[in-house]
Short mmCIF file of C-alpha atoms in Angstrom, two decimals:
data_model
loop_
_atom_site.label_atom_id
_atom_site.label_comp_id
_atom_site.label_asym_id
_atom_site.label_seq_id
_atom_site.Cartn_x
_atom_site.Cartn_y
_atom_site.Cartn_z
CA MET A 1054 -6.40 53.29 -27.66
CA ARG A 1055 -5.24 56.47 -29.58
CA ARG A 1056 -3.28 54.72 -32.30
CA LEU A 1057 -7.09 53.27 -33.19
CA LYS A 1058 -8.77 56.35 -33.26
CA LEU A 1059 -5.91 58.35 -35.11
CA ARG A 1060 -6.11 55.04 -37.91
CA SER A 1061 -10.03 55.73 -37.52
CA TRP A 1062 -10.17 59.31 -38.35
CA ARG A 1063 -7.43 59.33 -41.14
CA ARG A 1064 -8.44 56.59 -43.42
CA GLY A 1065 -7.72 58.48 -46.97
CA MET A 1066 -11.78 58.39 -47.84
CA LYS A 1067 -13.90 60.59 -46.21
CA GLU A 1068 -16.94 58.34 -46.03
CA MET A 1069 -14.72 55.78 -43.84
CA ASP A 1070 -13.32 58.69 -41.60
CA LEU A 1071 -17.24 59.68 -40.55
CA ILE A 1072 -17.91 56.00 -40.19
CA LEU A 1073 -15.18 54.78 -38.31
CA GLY A 1074 -14.30 58.16 -36.56
CA HIS A 1075 -17.55 58.50 -34.75
CA PHE A 1076 -17.02 54.68 -33.87
CA ALA A 1077 -13.97 55.24 -32.50
CA ASP A 1078 -14.88 58.32 -30.46
CA GLY A 1079 -17.89 56.27 -29.13
CA PRO A 1080 -17.87 52.68 -28.33
CA LEU A 1081 -14.43 51.51 -29.10
CA ALA A 1082 -13.20 52.70 -25.59
CA GLY A 1083 -15.90 49.65 -23.96
CA LEU A 1084 -14.84 46.93 -26.50
CA SER A 1085 -12.87 43.72 -24.88
CA THR A 1086 -9.26 43.16 -26.21
CA PHE A 1087 -10.54 40.63 -28.14
CA ASP A 1088 -12.87 43.07 -29.99
CA LEU A 1089 -10.00 45.80 -30.35
CA ASP A 1090 -7.99 43.16 -31.86
CA SER A 1091 -11.22 42.36 -34.59
CA TYR A 1092 -11.37 46.16 -34.68
CA GLU A 1093 -7.90 46.76 -35.66
CA ALA A 1094 -8.30 43.87 -38.38
CA VAL A 1095 -11.08 45.60 -40.01
CA LEU A 1096 -8.68 48.94 -39.95
CA ASP A 1097 -6.03 46.84 -42.14
CA GLU A 1098 -9.00 46.30 -45.03
CA ASN A 1099 -8.86 49.03 -47.61
CA ASP A 1100 -11.32 51.67 -47.85
CA GLN A 1101 -13.16 50.37 -50.98
CA ASP A 1102 -14.20 47.12 -49.60
CA LEU A 1103 -14.94 48.12 -46.28
CA TYR A 1104 -17.27 51.03 -47.50
CA LEU A 1105 -19.10 48.21 -49.61
CA TRP A 1106 -19.40 45.81 -46.81
CA LEU A 1107 -20.78 48.15 -43.98
CA THR A 1108 -23.20 50.46 -46.26
CA ALA A 1109 -24.64 46.84 -47.56
CA ARG A 1110 -25.26 45.90 -44.04
CA ILE A 1111 -26.80 49.39 -43.39
CA ASN A 1112 -29.09 49.49 -46.29
CA ARG A 1113 -29.57 46.44 -47.59
CA GLY A 1114 -29.00 43.87 -43.76
CA ASP A 1115 -26.50 42.07 -46.70
CA GLN A 1116 -23.71 40.08 -44.49
CA THR A 1117 -20.98 40.56 -47.18
CA GLY A 1118 -17.26 40.82 -46.45
CA PRO A 1119 -14.89 38.38 -44.42
CA ALA A 1120 -16.78 36.11 -42.39
CA ALA A 1121 -14.46 36.25 -39.42
CA LEU A 1122 -14.34 40.30 -39.43
CA ALA A 1123 -18.26 39.80 -39.61
CA PRO A 1124 -19.44 40.65 -35.80
CA MET A 1125 -17.23 43.72 -35.82
CA LEU A 1126 -18.48 45.12 -39.41
CA ASP A 1127 -22.10 44.11 -37.98
CA LEU A 1128 -21.01 46.39 -34.52
CA ILE A 1129 -20.14 49.02 -36.51
CA ALA A 1130 -22.76 49.41 -39.12
CA ASP A 1131 -25.66 49.06 -36.05
CA PHE A 1132 -23.55 52.20 -34.48
CA ALA A 1133 -23.32 54.04 -37.82
CA GLN A 1134 -27.29 53.04 -38.64
CA THR A 1135 -28.44 54.19 -35.23
CA ARG A 1136 -26.58 57.18 -35.28
CA LEU A 1137 -27.89 58.18 -38.45
CA ARG A 1138 -31.15 57.46 -37.65
CA PRO A 1139 -33.49 60.74 -38.01
CA ALA A 1140 -35.14 61.78 -34.86
CA GLY A 1141 -38.83 61.31 -34.53
#
């Protein structure tokens, strides 16, 4: 778990650090072994692609990216969108 958190916060692209790092500090601990494997596969992708796939999900609801990663990408995008939603 510690390795996944470190990889989430040290991506090389600050935007991805903020999206994945907060996800790692939040719901990551509650994921199943299968989902942790899926999350690790997400971390193996390059930041530029991940950023496009996640922001497309957050901003327009587009399902972009590899189909095998779609459930995990949706989970991360939903968490980021909820976390960034203005209060009120």
